[in-house]
Amino acid sequence: MNQQVQQTLQTLGWNDTFANHFAPFAEQGYSVGRITLEHKRIYRLLSEHGELLGEVTGKLRYEATGREDYPAVGDWVVISPRAEEKKATIHALLPRKSKFSRKVAGGTVEEQIVAANVDTVFLVNALNNDFNIRRMERYLILAWESGAAPVIVLSKADLCDDLEARLREVESVAIGVPVHVVSSERGEGLEELAPYLGEGKTIALMGSSGVGKSTLINKLSGMDMQRVSEVREGDDRGRHTTTHRELFLLPSGGLMIDTPGMRELQLWEADEGFRGAFDDIETIAETCRFNDCQHEQEPGCAVREAIADGSLEKARFDSYLKLQRELAHLARKEDAKLQAAEKDKWKKINVQMRQRKPKR
């Protein structure tokens, strides 16, 4: 890979780790590109050959065992470019350094990758009537689990009557997480986000509809890259302006992935993320008298003592228990799904073996 190509890819977030994974493919004459948009298994990607439209090979589709085996916005993919046609064939995905995932909406047990290879996740929460601290806890769990660094961005500060009270609420759940207050309408606080937007750095915007993600990306880019709609009167809930996930290049050299507002944020696998989001409760629980304390009626329960003396809010502990039950329920459903898939696999293998068995 020559220096000019290397520099072009570095502006898209390329680094030595990706280069090492790509090396065997480079020897076979393949190129590499980064997914900027996905639409019904058609992908737009950026590469040394410019912008291309890509489709996955039949082999990749056949070998895929789930949604995580298909490209997502932010992924680096191995391609055979057809530059004259502005098209490419996608042969493989390079290993992801991070991924922000949630469970797909509804009853289906399946992972939905919202953004891949992200350095920082901006968790955008509006300081208006739609402010919700419990929803913020959910986002923090998934952000910690993603492998990217979470950052809280409190938007629409111009609509907040008691900023100090809101900040205290946020800091009580976003332990160790940077918090920035902005008003895109007034252009306030945006300069605090600049250190995250350096060349080749990827940021993903996450948040509900109407929190101001599209307005924020327009302000940071200096142009109207995303359409903006007004929130509904009465409840400050937003309309879905952004309808798909897309990666944009910013004038600063950074890259930003805008995502649609999520009506339903169901948790996906989140062991490390859960501990990261509730580190305060986990730390208190370690001092309980019994290692298997359920924090109910056991003597010497440090968690119950913390609730009693006011150092731990009961609402936060109730949320902790609720999300813990949700993850346990998901794990049981996922285990049943894996067992069914394994049973189906061996059934197919047995059928193939019987078909190959010579007749007497």
Short mmCIF file of C-alpha atoms in Angstrom, two decimals:
data_model
loop_
_atom_site.label_atom_id
_atom_site.label_comp_id
_atom_site.label_asym_id
_atom_site.label_seq_id
_atom_site.Cartn_x
_atom_site.Cartn_y
_atom_site.Cartn_z
CA MET A 1 0.00 0.00 0.00
CA ASN A 2 1.67 3.24 -1.15
CA GLN A 3 1.97 6.36 1.01
CA GLN A 4 -0.75 8.30 -0.82
CA VAL A 5 -3.26 5.47 -0.37
CA GLN A 6 -2.20 5.10 3.27
CA GLN A 7 -2.82 8.81 3.89
CA THR A 8 -6.22 8.65 2.16
CA LEU A 9 -7.29 5.74 4.35
CA GLN A 10 -5.96 7.35 7.53
CA THR A 11 -8.41 10.21 7.05
CA LEU A 12 -11.13 7.53 7.23
CA GLY A 13 -9.81 6.09 10.50
CA TRP A 14 -7.33 3.52 9.18
CA ASN A 15 -4.60 2.42 11.60
CA ASP A 16 -1.88 -0.21 12.07
CA THR A 17 -4.27 -2.71 13.68
CA PHE A 18 -6.56 -2.72 10.65
CA ALA A 19 -3.51 -2.82 8.36
CA ASN A 20 -2.21 -5.97 10.08
CA HIS A 21 -5.57 -7.71 9.68
CA PHE A 22 -5.70 -6.66 6.03
CA ALA A 23 -2.15 -7.72 5.13
CA PRO A 24 -3.05 -11.29 3.94
CA PHE A 25 -5.79 -9.86 1.68
CA ALA A 26 -3.45 -7.18 0.31
CA GLU A 27 -1.08 -9.91 -0.84
CA GLN A 28 -3.94 -11.36 -2.89
CA GLY A 29 -4.58 -8.03 -4.63
CA TYR A 30 -7.69 -6.92 -2.75
CA SER A 31 -8.47 -3.35 -1.70
CA VAL A 32 -10.18 -2.01 1.40
CA GLY A 33 -13.04 0.40 2.04
CA ARG A 34 -15.12 1.77 4.90
CA ILE A 35 -18.91 1.47 5.02
CA THR A 36 -20.69 4.85 5.22
CA LEU A 37 -24.29 3.78 4.50
CA GLU A 38 -26.31 0.58 4.40
CA HIS A 39 -29.58 0.12 2.54
CA LYS A 40 -31.17 -3.31 2.09
CA ARG A 41 -27.85 -5.15 1.69
CA ILE A 42 -26.50 -2.47 -0.65
CA TYR A 43 -23.60 -0.56 0.88
CA ARG A 44 -22.04 2.78 0.12
CA LEU A 45 -18.35 2.87 0.99
CA LEU A 46 -15.33 5.13 0.75
CA SER A 47 -11.98 3.86 -0.52
CA GLU A 48 -8.83 4.90 -2.34
CA HIS A 49 -10.99 4.69 -5.48
CA GLY A 50 -13.52 7.19 -4.13
CA GLU A 51 -17.13 6.44 -3.29
CA LEU A 52 -18.38 3.02 -4.41
CA LEU A 53 -21.56 0.96 -4.11
CA GLY A 54 -20.87 -2.53 -2.79
CA GLU A 55 -22.61 -5.88 -2.49
CA VAL A 56 -21.47 -8.86 -0.45
CA THR A 57 -20.44 -12.07 -2.17
CA GLY A 58 -22.64 -15.14 -2.17
CA LYS A 59 -19.98 -16.92 -0.11
CA LEU A 60 -20.03 -14.27 2.62
CA ARG A 61 -23.83 -14.40 2.67
CA TYR A 62 -23.83 -18.21 2.85
CA GLU A 63 -21.29 -18.35 5.67
CA ALA A 64 -22.99 -15.64 7.75
CA THR A 65 -24.58 -17.08 10.89
CA GLY A 66 -26.23 -13.84 12.00
CA ARG A 67 -26.55 -10.11 11.49
CA GLU A 68 -23.15 -9.49 13.07
CA ASP A 69 -21.47 -11.23 10.10
CA TYR A 70 -22.75 -8.59 7.66
CA PRO A 71 -21.22 -5.12 7.24
CA ALA A 72 -22.49 -2.27 9.40
CA VAL A 73 -21.88 1.46 9.15
CA GLY A 74 -18.28 2.12 10.23
CA ASP A 75 -16.97 -1.31 9.22
CA TRP A 76 -13.78 -1.81 7.23
CA VAL A 77 -14.36 -4.32 4.42
CA VAL A 78 -12.19 -6.22 1.95
CA ILE A 79 -13.26 -5.40 -1.61
CA SER A 80 -12.67 -6.00 -5.29
CA PRO A 81 -13.29 -2.54 -6.75
CA ARG A 82 -14.70 -1.85 -10.20
CA ALA A 83 -13.73 1.80 -10.22
CA GLU A 84 -15.01 2.51 -13.73
CA GLU A 85 -18.49 1.35 -12.63
CA LYS A 86 -18.26 2.98 -9.19
CA LYS A 87 -19.04 -0.44 -7.70
CA ALA A 88 -17.32 -3.05 -5.55
CA THR A 89 -17.71 -6.63 -4.39
CA ILE A 90 -17.37 -7.12 -0.62
CA HIS A 91 -15.51 -10.31 0.30
CA ALA A 92 -14.93 -10.01 4.05
CA LEU A 93 -15.12 -7.82 7.14
CA LEU A 94 -12.01 -6.83 9.06
CA PRO A 95 -12.25 -7.47 12.84
CA ARG A 96 -14.03 -4.65 14.66
CA LYS A 97 -12.27 -2.72 17.41
CA SER A 98 -15.64 -1.66 18.83
CA LYS A 99 -19.36 -2.00 18.11
CA PHE A 100 -22.43 -0.37 19.61
CA SER A 101 -25.19 -3.00 19.59
CA ARG A 102 -28.73 -3.35 20.83
CA LYS A 103 -31.32 -6.11 20.62
CA VAL A 104 -33.60 -5.65 17.61
CA ALA A 105 -37.02 -4.27 18.46
CA GLY A 106 -39.73 -6.78 19.23
CA GLY A 107 -39.52 -10.35 20.44
CA THR A 108 -36.79 -11.57 18.08
CA VAL A 109 -33.52 -12.44 19.82
CA GLU A 110 -31.06 -10.87 17.39
CA GLU A 111 -28.28 -8.33 17.59
CA GLN A 112 -28.49 -5.05 15.69
CA ILE A 113 -25.13 -3.35 15.20
CA VAL A 114 -25.79 0.38 15.24
CA ALA A 115 -22.22 1.53 14.58
CA ALA A 116 -18.81 -0.15 14.26
CA ASN A 117 -15.19 0.92 14.86
CA VAL A 118 -16.15 3.94 16.94
CA ASP A 119 -13.69 5.76 19.20
CA THR A 120 -16.20 7.86 21.14
CA VAL A 121 -19.96 7.59 21.65
CA PHE A 122 -21.78 10.89 22.16
CA LEU A 123 -24.86 10.02 24.23
CA VAL A 124 -27.07 13.00 23.43
CA ASN A 125 -29.80 13.85 25.95
CA ALA A 126 -32.00 16.92 25.69
CA LEU A 127 -32.47 19.19 28.72
CA ASN A 128 -36.16 19.72 27.95
CA ASN A 129 -39.30 17.81 28.95
CA ASP A 130 -37.94 14.63 27.33
CA PHE A 131 -35.05 14.39 29.81
CA ASN A 132 -34.96 10.82 31.20
CA ILE A 133 -32.25 9.63 33.59
CA ARG A 134 -33.33 5.96 33.40
CA ARG A 135 -32.99 5.97 29.62
CA MET A 136 -29.52 7.44 30.06
CA GLU A 137 -28.56 4.41 32.18
CA ARG A 138 -29.53 2.10 29.29
CA TYR A 139 -27.41 4.04 26.83
CA LEU A 140 -24.47 4.00 29.23
CA ILE A 141 -24.65 0.20 29.58
CA LEU A 142 -24.50 -0.30 25.81
CA ALA A 143 -21.82 2.37 25.39
CA TRP A 144 -19.52 0.78 28.00
CA GLU A 145 -20.07 -2.62 26.40
CA SER A 146 -19.27 -1.30 22.90
CA GLY A 147 -15.57 -0.80 23.59
CA ALA A 148 -15.80 2.90 22.73
CA ALA A 149 -15.50 5.74 25.24
CA PRO A 150 -18.86 7.20 26.34
CA VAL A 151 -19.40 10.97 26.57
CA ILE A 152 -22.64 12.59 27.77
CA VAL A 153 -23.77 15.55 25.66
CA LEU A 154 -26.64 17.48 27.26
CA SER A 155 -28.28 19.41 24.43
CA LYS A 156 -30.87 22.22 24.31
CA ALA A 157 -29.43 23.92 27.37
CA ASP A 158 -31.40 27.03 26.36
CA LEU A 159 -34.60 25.14 27.26
CA CYS A 160 -33.51 24.16 30.77
CA ASP A 161 -34.69 26.17 33.80
CA ASP A 162 -32.56 24.39 36.43
CA LEU A 163 -29.30 23.28 34.86
CA GLU A 164 -27.54 22.58 38.17
CA ALA A 165 -30.24 20.13 39.27
CA ARG A 166 -30.07 18.29 35.94
CA LEU A 167 -26.29 18.07 36.15
CA ARG A 168 -26.51 16.54 39.62
CA GLU A 169 -28.90 13.89 38.30
CA VAL A 170 -26.61 13.07 35.37
CA GLU A 171 -23.47 12.92 37.49
CA SER A 172 -25.19 10.49 39.88
CA VAL A 173 -25.43 7.87 37.08
CA ALA A 174 -22.62 8.86 34.67
CA ILE A 175 -19.80 8.05 37.06
CA GLY A 176 -16.41 8.83 35.52
CA VAL A 177 -18.01 9.87 32.21
CA PRO A 178 -17.29 13.33 30.73
CA VAL A 179 -20.40 15.54 30.62
CA HIS A 180 -20.75 18.50 28.25
CA VAL A 181 -23.62 20.99 28.12
CA VAL A 182 -24.40 22.51 24.72
CA SER A 183 -26.96 24.67 22.98
CA SER A 184 -26.77 24.26 19.21
CA GLU A 185 -29.37 27.00 18.86
CA ARG A 186 -27.08 29.50 20.58
CA GLY A 187 -23.80 27.89 19.55
CA GLU A 188 -22.78 27.41 23.17
CA GLY A 189 -20.53 24.63 24.48
CA LEU A 190 -19.69 23.24 21.03
CA GLU A 191 -16.00 24.11 21.40
CA GLU A 192 -15.79 21.60 24.27
CA LEU A 193 -16.46 18.78 21.77
CA ALA A 194 -13.54 19.70 19.50
CA PRO A 195 -10.93 17.46 21.23
CA TYR A 196 -12.98 14.37 20.28
CA LEU A 197 -13.15 15.33 16.60
CA GLY A 198 -9.51 14.97 15.54
CA GLU A 199 -8.43 13.57 12.18
CA GLY A 200 -9.33 9.92 11.71
CA LYS A 201 -11.33 9.75 14.95
CA THR A 202 -14.84 8.31 14.71
CA ILE A 203 -17.70 9.53 16.87
CA ALA A 204 -21.18 8.02 16.95
CA LEU A 205 -24.22 10.09 17.93
CA MET A 206 -26.79 8.16 19.98
CA GLY A 207 -30.03 9.41 21.47
CA SER A 208 -33.79 9.56 21.17
CA SER A 209 -35.67 11.46 18.48
CA GLY A 210 -35.76 15.18 19.01
CA VAL A 211 -32.67 15.47 21.24
CA GLY A 212 -30.87 17.50 18.58
CA LYS A 213 -28.46 15.01 16.99
CA SER A 214 -29.02 16.28 13.44
CA THR A 215 -28.76 19.92 14.52
CA LEU A 216 -25.53 19.10 16.35
CA ILE A 217 -23.93 17.43 13.34
CA ASN A 218 -24.94 20.39 11.16
CA LYS A 219 -23.30 22.81 13.61
CA LEU A 220 -20.11 20.75 13.90
CA SER A 221 -19.82 20.36 10.12
CA GLY A 222 -20.69 23.98 9.33
CA MET A 223 -23.29 22.94 6.77
CA ASP A 224 -26.78 21.43 6.57
CA MET A 225 -25.77 17.79 6.23
CA GLN A 226 -28.90 16.47 7.95
CA ARG A 227 -32.53 17.59 7.73
CA VAL A 228 -33.97 18.93 10.98
CA SER A 229 -37.61 18.75 12.18
CA GLU A 230 -39.30 20.53 15.06
CA VAL A 231 -40.26 18.54 18.15
CA ARG A 232 -43.92 17.90 18.92
CA GLU A 233 -45.71 20.45 21.04
CA GLY A 234 -46.71 19.36 24.52
CA ASP A 235 -44.16 16.63 25.28
CA ASP A 236 -41.00 17.78 23.46
CA ARG A 237 -40.76 14.37 21.78
CA GLY A 238 -39.04 14.50 18.43
CA ARG A 239 -40.07 13.37 15.01
CA HIS A 240 -37.77 10.88 13.26
CA THR A 241 -35.69 13.19 11.08
CA THR A 242 -32.77 10.79 10.57
CA THR A 243 -34.08 7.59 8.99
CA HIS A 244 -30.84 5.66 8.56
CA ARG A 245 -27.34 5.35 9.95
CA GLU A 246 -24.70 7.25 8.00
CA LEU A 247 -21.03 8.18 8.39
CA PHE A 248 -19.99 11.76 7.58
CA LEU A 249 -16.59 13.41 7.19
CA LEU A 250 -16.21 16.58 9.26
CA PRO A 251 -14.08 19.62 8.35
CA SER A 252 -11.95 18.92 11.45
CA GLY A 253 -10.86 15.61 9.92
CA GLY A 254 -13.02 13.56 12.26
CA LEU A 255 -15.80 11.21 11.23
CA MET A 256 -19.28 11.15 12.70
CA ILE A 257 -21.96 8.47 12.50
CA ASP A 258 -25.48 9.86 12.83
CA THR A 259 -28.18 7.40 13.86
CA PRO A 260 -31.99 7.47 13.90
CA GLY A 261 -33.68 8.12 17.22
CA MET A 262 -34.40 4.85 19.01
CA ARG A 263 -37.97 4.42 20.22
CA GLU A 264 -37.03 1.12 21.83
CA LEU A 265 -33.59 0.59 23.37
CA GLN A 266 -33.44 -3.07 24.36
CA LEU A 267 -30.23 -4.30 25.91
CA TRP A 268 -27.93 -6.77 24.20
CA GLU A 269 -25.11 -8.77 25.84
CA ALA A 270 -23.68 -6.36 28.39
CA ASP A 271 -21.60 -7.96 31.14
CA GLU A 272 -18.80 -5.39 31.20
CA GLY A 273 -21.18 -2.61 30.20
CA PHE A 274 -23.52 -3.35 33.10
CA ARG A 275 -20.67 -3.28 35.61
CA GLY A 276 -19.34 -0.06 34.08
CA ALA A 277 -22.72 1.68 34.21
CA PHE A 278 -23.46 0.59 37.79
CA ASP A 279 -19.96 0.64 39.23
CA ASP A 280 -21.18 2.57 42.27
CA ILE A 281 -23.69 -0.14 43.27
CA GLU A 282 -21.28 -2.97 42.45
CA THR A 283 -18.63 -1.33 44.66
CA ILE A 284 -21.06 -0.96 47.57
CA ALA A 285 -22.25 -4.57 47.15
CA GLU A 286 -18.69 -5.83 47.57
CA THR A 287 -18.82 -4.69 51.20
CA CYS A 288 -21.98 -6.68 52.07
CA ARG A 289 -21.48 -9.22 54.86
CA PHE A 290 -22.38 -12.14 52.59
CA ASN A 291 -20.92 -12.74 49.13
CA ASP A 292 -24.26 -13.97 47.80
CA CYS A 293 -26.28 -11.13 49.34
CA GLN A 294 -29.53 -10.48 47.42
CA HIS A 295 -29.89 -7.06 49.04
CA GLU A 296 -33.29 -7.91 50.46
CA GLN A 297 -33.49 -8.85 54.17
CA GLU A 298 -29.97 -10.17 54.78
CA PRO A 299 -28.13 -8.77 57.82
CA GLY A 300 -25.12 -6.58 57.05
CA CYS A 301 -26.37 -5.56 53.59
CA ALA A 302 -24.31 -2.52 52.59
CA VAL A 303 -26.65 -1.69 49.69
CA ARG A 304 -29.70 -1.42 51.96
CA GLU A 305 -27.69 0.66 54.40
CA ALA A 306 -26.63 3.02 51.58
CA ILE A 307 -30.27 3.45 50.54
CA ALA A 308 -31.27 4.11 54.15
CA ASP A 309 -28.64 6.79 54.72
CA GLY A 310 -29.34 8.45 51.35
CA SER A 311 -25.95 7.80 49.75
CA LEU A 312 -27.68 5.58 47.14
CA GLU A 313 -31.00 6.52 45.55
CA LYS A 314 -33.64 3.82 45.76
CA ALA A 315 -34.78 4.66 42.20
CA ARG A 316 -31.29 3.93 40.88
CA PHE A 317 -31.14 0.62 42.77
CA ASP A 318 -34.60 -0.33 41.43
CA SER A 319 -33.35 0.44 37.92
CA TYR A 320 -30.27 -1.69 38.59
CA LEU A 321 -32.48 -4.66 39.54
CA LYS A 322 -34.83 -4.14 36.59
CA LEU A 323 -32.02 -4.03 34.02
CA GLN A 324 -30.31 -7.00 35.68
CA ARG A 325 -33.53 -9.04 35.26
CA GLU A 326 -33.83 -7.89 31.65
CA LEU A 327 -30.32 -9.10 30.85
CA ALA A 328 -30.94 -12.43 32.61
CA HIS A 329 -34.13 -12.93 30.60
CA LEU A 330 -32.28 -12.11 27.36
CA ALA A 331 -29.52 -14.60 28.27
CA ARG A 332 -32.09 -17.37 28.75
CA LYS A 333 -33.72 -16.60 25.39
CA GLU A 334 -30.33 -16.43 23.66
CA ASP A 335 -29.33 -19.78 25.19
CA ALA A 336 -32.54 -21.38 23.90
CA LYS A 337 -31.89 -19.90 20.46
CA LEU A 338 -28.33 -21.27 20.40
CA GLN A 339 -29.53 -24.72 21.47
CA ALA A 340 -32.14 -24.72 18.69
CA ALA A 341 -29.52 -23.61 16.13
CA GLU A 342 -27.12 -26.35 17.26
CA LYS A 343 -29.88 -28.97 17.03
CA ASP A 344 -30.81 -27.76 13.55
CA LYS A 345 -27.15 -27.89 12.45
CA TRP A 346 -26.71 -31.51 13.53
CA LYS A 347 -30.00 -32.44 11.92
CA LYS A 348 -28.70 -31.11 8.59
CA ILE A 349 -25.39 -32.94 9.05
CA ASN A 350 -27.21 -36.23 9.71
CA VAL A 351 -29.36 -35.76 6.59
CA GLN A 352 -26.24 -35.12 4.50
CA MET A 353 -24.53 -38.22 5.93
CA ARG A 354 -27.54 -40.41 5.12
CA GLN A 355 -27.61 -39.02 1.59
CA ARG A 356 -23.93 -39.88 1.09
CA LYS A 357 -24.21 -43.34 2.56
CA PRO A 358 -23.81 -45.89 -0.32
CA LYS A 359 -26.83 -48.09 -1.06
CA ARG A 360 -26.42 -51.86 -0.69
#
